[in-house]
PDB file of C-alpha atoms and ligand atoms in Angstrom:
ATOM      1  CA  MET Y 235       0.000   0.000   0.000  1.00 49.00           C
ATOM      2  CA  ARG Y 236       1.299   3.471  -0.941  1.00 61.00           C
ATOM      3  CA  LYS Y 237       2.180   5.730   1.969  1.00 72.00           C
ATOM      4  CA  PRO Y 238       0.556   9.155   2.466  1.00 82.00           C
ATOM      5  CA  THR Y 239       1.883  12.090   0.458  1.00 96.00           C
ATOM      6  CA  ILE Y 240       4.646  14.027   2.180  1.00 98.00           C
ATOM      7  CA  ILE Y 241       4.907  17.739   1.430  1.00 98.00           C
ATOM      8  CA  ALA Y 242       8.266  19.289   2.318  1.00 99.00           C
ATOM      9  CA  PRO Y 243       8.417  23.074   1.844  1.00 98.00           C
ATOM     10  CA  SER Y 244      11.951  24.283   1.085  1.00 98.00           C
ATOM     11  CA  ILE Y 245      13.053  27.247   3.185  1.00 98.00           C
ATOM     12  CA  LEU Y 246      15.201  28.348   0.242  1.00 98.00           C
ATOM     13  CA  ALA Y 247      12.124  30.240  -0.944  1.00 98.00           C
ATOM     14  CA  ALA Y 248      11.266  31.607   2.526  1.00 98.00           C
ATOM     15  CA  ASP Y 249      12.148  35.034   3.886  1.00 98.00           C
ATOM     16  CA  PHE Y 250      15.374  34.268   5.792  1.00 97.00           C
ATOM     17  CA  CYS Y 251      14.972  37.360   7.972  1.00 98.00           C
ATOM     18  CA  ARG Y 252      11.607  36.097   9.197  1.00 98.00           C
ATOM     19  CA  LEU Y 253      12.474  32.415   9.335  1.00 98.00           C
ATOM     20  CA  ALA Y 254      10.854  31.631  12.709  1.00 98.00           C
ATOM     21  CA  ASP Y 255       7.586  33.158  11.553  1.00 98.00           C
ATOM     22  CA  GLU Y 256       7.786  31.423   8.151  1.00 98.00           C
ATOM     23  CA  LEU Y 257       8.384  28.072   9.874  1.00 98.00           C
ATOM     24  CA  ALA Y 258       5.449  28.570  12.240  1.00 98.00           C
ATOM     25  CA  GLN Y 259       3.161  29.512   9.359  1.00 98.00           C
ATOM     26  CA  VAL Y 260       4.103  26.594   7.169  1.00 98.00           C
ATOM     27  CA  GLU Y 261       3.792  24.164  10.065  1.00 98.00           C
ATOM     28  CA  LYS Y 262       0.322  25.509  10.814  1.00 98.00           C
ATOM     29  CA  ALA Y 263      -0.501  25.240   7.105  1.00 98.00           C
ATOM     30  CA  GLY Y 264      -0.008  21.458   7.205  1.00 98.00           C
ATOM     31  CA  ALA Y 265       3.568  20.867   6.010  1.00 98.00           C
ATOM     32  CA  ASP Y 266       4.958  17.414   6.826  1.00 98.00           C
ATOM     33  CA  TRP Y 267       8.694  18.129   6.737  1.00 98.00           C
ATOM     34  CA  ILE Y 268      10.959  21.157   6.394  1.00 99.00           C
ATOM     35  CA  HIS Y 269      13.404  20.841   3.494  1.00 99.00           C
ATOM     36  CA  VAL Y 270      16.766  22.490   4.173  1.00 99.00           C
ATOM     37  CA  ASP Y 271      18.896  23.275   1.102  1.00 98.00           C
ATOM     38  CA  VAL Y 272      22.604  23.497   1.868  1.00 99.00           C
ATOM     39  CA  MET Y 273      24.814  24.867  -0.948  1.00 98.00           C
ATOM     40  CA  ASP Y 274      28.556  25.472  -0.944  1.00 98.00           C
ATOM     41  CA  GLY Y 275      29.277  27.545  -4.060  1.00 98.00           C
ATOM     42  CA  HIS Y 276      31.363  24.671  -5.439  1.00 98.00           C
ATOM     43  CA  PHE Y 277      29.152  21.689  -6.164  1.00 98.00           C
ATOM     44  CA  VAL Y 278      26.441  24.166  -7.101  1.00 98.00           C
ATOM     45  CA  PRO Y 279      26.901  27.827  -8.026  1.00 98.00           C
ATOM     46  CA  ASN Y 280      24.862  29.181  -5.121  1.00 98.00           C
ATOM     47  CA  ILE Y 281      25.661  29.517  -1.390  1.00 98.00           C
ATOM     48  CA  THR Y 282      23.062  29.145   1.346  1.00 98.00           C
ATOM     49  CA  ILE Y 283      23.289  28.034   4.952  1.00 98.00           C
ATOM     50  CA  GLY Y 284      25.306  25.837   7.302  1.00 98.00           C
ATOM     51  CA  PRO Y 285      24.724  23.713  10.414  1.00 98.00           C
ATOM     52  CA  ASP Y 286      24.232  26.693  12.748  1.00 98.00           C
ATOM     53  CA  VAL Y 287      21.205  27.916  10.830  1.00 98.00           C
ATOM     54  CA  ALA Y 288      19.874  24.351  10.594  1.00 98.00           C
ATOM     55  CA  LYS Y 289      20.172  24.183  14.382  1.00 98.00           C
ATOM     56  CA  SER Y 290      18.126  27.356  14.790  1.00 98.00           C
ATOM     57  CA  VAL Y 291      15.533  26.065  12.331  1.00 98.00           C
ATOM     58  CA  ASN Y 292      15.263  22.912  14.427  1.00 98.00           C
ATOM     59  CA  ARG Y 293      14.637  25.010  17.546  1.00 98.00           C
ATOM     60  CA  TYR Y 294      11.712  26.790  15.907  1.00 98.00           C
ATOM     61  CA  THR Y 295       9.840  23.842  14.390  1.00 98.00           C
ATOM     62  CA  ASP Y 296       8.663  20.433  15.543  1.00 98.00           C
ATOM     63  CA  LEU Y 297       8.649  19.118  11.975  1.00 98.00           C
ATOM     64  CA  PRO Y 298      11.324  16.682  10.766  1.00 98.00           C
ATOM     65  CA  LEU Y 299      14.264  18.349   8.981  1.00 99.00           C
ATOM     66  CA  ASP Y 300      14.990  16.957   5.535  1.00 99.00           C
ATOM     67  CA  VAL Y 301      18.546  18.178   4.909  1.00 99.00           C
ATOM     68  CA  HIS Y 302      19.719  18.277   1.276  1.00 99.00           C
ATOM     69  CA  LEU Y 303      23.495  18.661   1.074  1.00 99.00           C
ATOM     70  CA  MET Y 304      24.551  20.192  -2.239  1.00 99.00           C
ATOM     71  CA  ILE Y 305      28.181  20.350  -1.163  1.00 99.00           C
ATOM     72  CA  GLU Y 306      31.471  18.738  -2.092  1.00 98.00           C
ATOM     73  CA  GLN Y 307      32.928  16.253   0.406  1.00 98.00           C
ATOM     74  CA  PRO Y 308      29.656  16.015   2.348  1.00 99.00           C
ATOM     75  CA  GLU Y 309      31.261  13.479   4.714  1.00 98.00           C
ATOM     76  CA  ARG Y 310      32.998  16.428   6.433  1.00 98.00           C
ATOM     77  CA  TYR Y 311      29.661  17.853   7.606  1.00 98.00           C
ATOM     78  CA  ILE Y 312      27.377  14.865   8.242  1.00 99.00           C
ATOM     79  CA  GLU Y 313      27.873  14.827  12.034  1.00 98.00           C
ATOM     80  CA  ALA Y 314      27.404  18.602  12.265  1.00 99.00           C
ATOM     81  CA  PHE Y 315      24.042  18.479  10.494  1.00 99.00           C
ATOM     82  CA  ALA Y 316      22.931  15.426  12.456  1.00 99.00           C
ATOM     83  CA  GLU Y 317      23.807  17.219  15.704  1.00 98.00           C
ATOM     84  CA  ALA Y 318      21.933  20.270  14.426  1.00 98.00           C
ATOM     85  CA  GLY Y 319      18.813  18.113  14.323  1.00 98.00           C
ATOM     86  CA  ALA Y 320      18.600  16.663  10.807  1.00 99.00           C
ATOM     87  CA  THR Y 321      16.075  13.843  10.616  1.00 99.00           C
ATOM     88  CA  THR Y 322      17.312  12.904   7.141  1.00 99.00           C
ATOM     89  CA  VAL Y 323      20.688  13.652   5.590  1.00 99.00           C
ATOM     90  CA  GLY Y 324      20.752  13.573   1.785  1.00 99.00           C
ATOM     91  CA  VAL Y 325      24.055  13.413  -0.109  1.00 99.00           C
ATOM     92  CA  HIS Y 326      24.487  13.718  -3.864  1.00 99.00           C
ATOM     93  CA  VAL Y 327      25.789  10.567  -5.495  1.00 98.00           C
ATOM     94  CA  GLU Y 328      27.982  12.808  -7.694  1.00 98.00           C
ATOM     95  CA  THR Y 329      29.888  13.969  -4.576  1.00 98.00           C
ATOM     96  CA  CYS Y 330      30.414  10.532  -3.025  1.00 98.00           C
ATOM     97  CA  PRO Y 331      33.078   8.252  -4.541  1.00 98.00           C
ATOM     98  CA  HIS Y 332      32.671   6.040  -1.456  1.00 98.00           C
ATOM     99  CA  LEU Y 333      28.901   6.177  -1.284  1.00 98.00           C
ATOM    100  CA  HIS Y 334      28.471   3.007   0.784  1.00 98.00           C
ATOM    101  CA  ARG Y 335      30.855   4.352   3.426  1.00 98.00           C
ATOM    102  CA  THR Y 336      29.174   7.764   3.452  1.00 99.00           C
ATOM    103  CA  LEU Y 337      25.763   6.160   3.977  1.00 99.00           C
ATOM    104  CA  ALA Y 338      27.161   4.122   6.872  1.00 98.00           C
ATOM    105  CA  GLN Y 339      28.459   7.383   8.346  1.00 99.00           C
ATOM    106  CA  ILE Y 340      24.974   8.929   8.133  1.00 99.00           C
ATOM    107  CA  ARG Y 341      23.419   5.799   9.641  1.00 98.00           C
ATOM    108  CA  GLU Y 342      25.922   5.959  12.508  1.00 98.00           C
ATOM    109  CA  THR Y 343      24.574   9.392  13.547  1.00 98.00           C
ATOM    110  CA  GLY Y 344      21.021   8.026  13.786  1.00 98.00           C
ATOM    111  CA  ALA Y 345      19.759  10.142  10.885  1.00 99.00           C
ATOM    112  CA  ARG Y 346      17.814   8.690   7.953  1.00 99.00           C
ATOM    113  CA  THR Y 347      19.951   8.032   4.876  1.00 99.00           C
ATOM    114  CA  CYS Y 348      19.169   9.651   1.527  1.00 99.00           C
ATOM    115  CA  VAL Y 349      20.958   9.624  -1.819  1.00 99.00           C
ATOM    116  CA  VAL Y 350      20.267  12.429  -4.288  1.00 99.00           C
ATOM    117  CA  LEU Y 351      20.521  12.073  -8.076  1.00 99.00           C
ATOM    118  CA  ASN Y 352      21.175  15.003 -10.400  1.00 99.00           C
ATOM    119  CA  PRO Y 353      19.071  15.026 -13.577  1.00 99.00           C
ATOM    120  CA  SER Y 354      21.985  13.587 -15.589  1.00 98.00           C
ATOM    121  CA  SER Y 355      22.683  10.762 -13.105  1.00 99.00           C
ATOM    122  CA  PRO Y 356      21.044   7.409 -13.868  1.00 98.00           C
ATOM    123  CA  ALA Y 357      18.992   5.323 -11.441  1.00 98.00           C
ATOM    124  CA  THR Y 358      21.586   2.533 -11.673  1.00 98.00           C
ATOM    125  CA  LEU Y 359      23.968   4.597  -9.502  1.00 98.00           C
ATOM    126  CA  VAL Y 360      21.839   3.887  -6.414  1.00 98.00           C
ATOM    127  CA  GLU Y 361      21.025   0.265  -7.244  1.00 98.00           C
ATOM    128  CA  PRO Y 362      23.992  -1.235  -5.321  1.00 98.00           C
ATOM    129  CA  VAL Y 363      23.044   0.648  -2.122  1.00 98.00           C
ATOM    130  CA  LEU Y 364      19.237   0.354  -2.252  1.00 98.00           C
ATOM    131  CA  GLY Y 365      19.226  -1.767   0.900  1.00 97.00           C
ATOM    132  CA  ASP Y 366      21.149   0.925   2.804  1.00 98.00           C
ATOM    133  CA  LEU Y 367      18.693   3.705   2.060  1.00 98.00           C
ATOM    134  CA  ASP Y 368      15.729   5.294   3.797  1.00 98.00           C
ATOM    135  CA  GLN Y 369      15.156   7.736   0.952  1.00 98.00           C
ATOM    136  CA  ILE Y 370      16.072   8.533  -2.646  1.00 99.00           C
ATOM    137  CA  LEU Y 371      15.773  12.102  -3.907  1.00 99.00           C
ATOM    138  CA  VAL Y 372      15.382  12.573  -7.658  1.00 99.00           C
ATOM    139  CA  MET Y 373      16.277  16.100  -8.748  1.00 99.00           C
ATOM    140  CA  THR Y 374      13.761  17.381 -11.281  1.00 99.00           C
ATOM    141  CA  VAL Y 375      15.833  20.532 -11.884  1.00 99.00           C
ATOM    142  CA  ASN Y 376      19.583  21.085 -11.902  1.00 98.00           C
ATOM    143  CA  PRO Y 377      20.335  21.972  -8.277  1.00 98.00           C
ATOM    144  CA  GLY Y 378      21.383  25.440  -7.182  1.00 98.00           C
ATOM    145  CA  PHE Y 379      18.341  27.642  -7.458  1.00 98.00           C
ATOM    146  CA  GLY Y 380      14.650  27.689  -6.698  1.00 98.00           C
ATOM    147  CA  GLY Y 381      11.997  28.619  -9.198  1.00 98.00           C
ATOM    148  CA  GLN Y 382      13.243  26.505 -12.122  1.00 98.00           C
ATOM    149  CA  LYS Y 383      11.166  24.491 -14.587  1.00 98.00           C
ATOM    150  CA  PHE Y 384      10.323  20.842 -13.830  1.00 98.00           C
ATOM    151  CA  ILE Y 385      12.295  18.516 -16.152  1.00 99.00           C
ATOM    152  CA  GLU Y 386       9.672  16.121 -17.575  1.00 98.00           C
ATOM    153  CA  SER Y 387      12.258  13.619 -18.802  1.00 98.00           C
ATOM    154  CA  MET Y 388      12.956  12.625 -15.181  1.00 99.00           C
ATOM    155  CA  LEU Y 389       9.632  10.755 -14.993  1.00 98.00           C
ATOM    156  CA  PRO Y 390      10.965   7.408 -16.355  1.00 98.00           C
ATOM    157  CA  LYS Y 391      13.750   7.490 -13.741  1.00 98.00           C
ATOM    158  CA  ILE Y 392      11.156   7.919 -10.981  1.00 98.00           C
ATOM    159  CA  GLU Y 393       9.155   4.989 -12.435  1.00 98.00           C
ATOM    160  CA  THR Y 394      12.246   2.770 -12.519  1.00 98.00           C
ATOM    161  CA  LEU Y 395      13.157   3.548  -8.920  1.00 98.00           C
ATOM    162  CA  ARG Y 396       9.562   2.960  -7.751  1.00 98.00           C
ATOM    163  CA  GLN Y 397       9.619  -0.406  -9.491  1.00 98.00           C
ATOM    164  CA  TRP Y 398      12.895  -1.431  -7.841  1.00 98.00           C
ATOM    165  CA  ILE Y 399      11.732  -0.293  -4.380  1.00 98.00           C
ATOM    166  CA  ASP Y 400       8.435  -2.182  -4.671  1.00 98.00           C
ATOM    167  CA  ASP Y 401       9.983  -5.306  -6.227  1.00 98.00           C
ATOM    168  CA  ALA Y 402      12.452  -5.534  -3.354  1.00 97.00           C
ATOM    169  CA  GLY Y 403       9.709  -4.792  -0.780  1.00 98.00           C
ATOM    170  CA  LEU Y 404      11.794  -1.955   0.670  1.00 98.00           C
ATOM    171  CA  ASP Y 405      10.621   0.879   2.888  1.00 97.00           C
ATOM    172  CA  VAL Y 406      12.332   3.671   0.935  1.00 98.00           C
ATOM    173  CA  THR Y 407      10.789   7.116   0.482  1.00 98.00           C
ATOM    174  CA  LEU Y 408      10.985   8.365  -3.113  1.00 98.00           C
ATOM    175  CA  GLU Y 409      11.228  12.148  -3.098  1.00 98.00           C
ATOM    176  CA  VAL Y 410      11.328  14.694  -5.926  1.00 98.00           C
ATOM    177  CA  ASP Y 411      12.764  18.206  -5.789  1.00 99.00           C
ATOM    178  CA  GLY Y 412      12.550  21.069  -8.259  1.00 98.00           C
ATOM    179  CA  GLY Y 413       9.726  22.729 -10.146  1.00 98.00           C
ATOM    180  CA  ILE Y 414       7.054  20.968  -8.117  1.00 98.00           C
ATOM    181  CA  GLY Y 415       3.723  22.775  -8.154  1.00 98.00           C
ATOM    182  CA  PRO Y 416       0.016  21.960  -8.535  1.00 97.00           C
ATOM    183  CA  GLU Y 417       0.565  21.406 -12.295  1.00 97.00           C
ATOM    184  CA  THR Y 418       3.553  19.040 -12.070  1.00 98.00           C
ATOM    185  CA  ILE Y 419       3.057  17.163  -8.795  1.00 98.00           C
ATOM    186  CA  GLY Y 420       0.477  14.796 -10.294  1.00 98.00           C
ATOM    187  CA  ARG Y 421       2.873  13.461 -12.912  1.00 98.00           C
ATOM    188  CA  ALA Y 422       5.625  12.932 -10.342  1.00 98.00           C
ATOM    189  CA  ALA Y 423       3.141  11.158  -8.042  1.00 98.00           C
ATOM    190  CA  SER Y 424       1.830   8.946 -10.856  1.00 98.00           C
ATOM    191  CA  ALA Y 425       5.416   7.980 -11.684  1.00 98.00           C
ATOM    192  CA  GLY Y 426       5.794   6.782  -8.090  1.00 98.00           C
ATOM    193  CA  ALA Y 427       7.109   9.637  -5.951  1.00 98.00           C
ATOM    194  CA  ASP Y 428       5.656   9.885  -2.440  1.00 98.00           C
ATOM    195  CA  ALA Y 429       7.502  12.910  -1.028  1.00 98.00           C
ATOM    196  CA  PHE Y 430       7.564  16.330  -2.682  1.00 98.00           C
ATOM    197  CA  VAL Y 431       9.814  19.302  -2.049  1.00 99.00           C
ATOM    198  CA  ALA Y 432       8.198  22.606  -2.923  1.00 98.00           C
ATOM    199  CA  GLY Y 433       9.868  25.987  -2.498  1.00 98.00           C
ATOM    200  CA  THR Y 434       8.265  28.597  -4.717  1.00 98.00           C
ATOM    201  CA  ALA Y 435       4.915  26.790  -4.853  1.00 98.00           C
ATOM    202  CA  VAL Y 436       4.521  27.182  -1.074  1.00 98.00           C
ATOM    203  CA  PHE Y 437       6.544  30.197   0.108  1.00 98.00           C
ATOM    204  CA  GLY Y 438       5.751  32.141  -3.057  1.00 98.00           C
ATOM    205  CA  ALA Y 439       2.006  31.677  -2.538  1.00 98.00           C
ATOM    206  CA  PRO Y 440      -0.174  34.215  -0.707  1.00 98.00           C
ATOM    207  CA  ASP Y 441      -1.785  31.483   1.437  1.00 98.00           C
ATOM    208  CA  TYR Y 442       0.486  28.616   2.543  1.00 98.00           C
ATOM    209  CA  ALA Y 443      -2.376  26.342   3.676  1.00 98.00           C
ATOM    210  CA  GLU Y 444      -4.132  26.720   0.344  1.00 98.00           C
ATOM    211  CA  ALA Y 445      -0.879  26.054  -1.493  1.00 98.00           C
ATOM    212  CA  ILE Y 446      -0.173  22.869   0.458  1.00 98.00           C
ATOM    213  CA  GLU Y 447      -3.757  21.696   0.051  1.00 98.00           C
ATOM    214  CA  GLY Y 448      -3.494  22.353  -3.706  1.00 98.00           C
ATOM    215  CA  LEU Y 449      -0.354  20.225  -3.866  1.00 98.00           C
ATOM    216  CA  ARG Y 450      -2.043  17.368  -1.973  1.00 97.00           C
ATOM    217  CA  ARG Y 451      -5.012  17.506  -4.308  1.00 97.00           C
ATOM    218  CA  GLY Y 452      -2.735  17.558  -7.362  1.00 97.00           C
ATOM    219  CA  ALA Y 453      -0.811  14.551  -6.095  1.00 97.00           C
ATOM    220  CA  VAL Y 454      -3.884  12.332  -5.809  1.00 93.00           C
ATOM    221  CA  SER Y 455      -5.752  13.452  -8.904  1.00 75.00           C
ATOM    222  CA  PRO Y 456      -3.288  14.363 -11.665  1.00 60.00           C
TER     223      PRO Y 456
HETATM  224  C1  LIG M 569      17.187  23.370  -5.787  1.00 94.56           C
HETATM  225  C2  LIG M 569      16.763  22.972  -4.395  1.00 94.56           C
HETATM  226  C3  LIG M 569      15.309  22.911  -4.215  1.00 94.56           C
HETATM  227  C4  LIG M 569      14.596  24.219  -4.418  1.00 94.56           C
HETATM  228  C5  LIG M 569      13.285  23.919  -5.043  1.00 94.56           C
HETATM  229  O1  LIG M 569      18.565  23.289  -5.887  1.00 94.56           O
HETATM  230  O2  LIG M 569      17.287  21.697  -4.070  1.00 94.56           O
HETATM  231  O3  LIG M 569      14.953  22.335  -2.963  1.00 94.56           O
HETATM  232  O4  LIG M 569      14.384  24.946  -3.255  1.00 94.56           O
HETATM  233  O5  LIG M 569      12.672  25.100  -5.377  1.00 94.56           O
HETATM  234  P1  LIG M 569      11.374  25.146  -6.283  1.00 94.56           P
HETATM  235  O6  LIG M 569      10.312  24.336  -5.584  1.00 94.56           O
HETATM  236  O7  LIG M 569      11.070  26.597  -6.361  1.00 94.56           O
HETATM  237  O8  LIG M 569      11.763  24.535  -7.611  1.00 94.56           O
HETATM  238 ZN1  LIG M 570      16.499  20.642  -2.226  1.00 94.56          ZN
END
């Protein structure tokens, strides 16, 4: 049986000067997780936040923190983000030559393990570590910025991963990130995704509760 839809607003699109208020509002509006985008200016062209901000975010919300590390050598920061309160730590496969070891390092901290795939990275890259994962994140834009267009050609990759997860009877969340809105969420859900990151579609909307409700509706009836 498919699990309930998880909506994870990304604070990348929030007002960073009013973060506590933004977190409270989105929590009240029915968000399931808070997605935390960490960028280093190397792996991706943009720079965002580090463990200290993640720690503050964790103080101001009761929701699980879904931490997305878009940084080189993520193994240097896994403990710091876990200590900051990350529920899930996601590392990009493109940054992890020793992916199995990096996942073990995440597991060791008690956080949920997640591998992230760039649009150009094939599903086969996670196949050898499927049994070590709590979550797979399929990027549906090239990481670095919010507000980009959903890449439709990622849908077959989502279908493949859903098939592998179900065939193996694994309890792995399949998340998508980038360009998710009421128009695109249905196609990602039909392909097999069950967790959805949404930045602009939530924090860019006048009413967060309406936006989240719209995403939930879109996910069940594409
Ligand atoms: C992109 C980030 C996303 C981003 C999504 O690099 O990983 O989480 O915030 O933003 P939207 O939903 O606006 O595409
Ligand atoms: Zn993200």
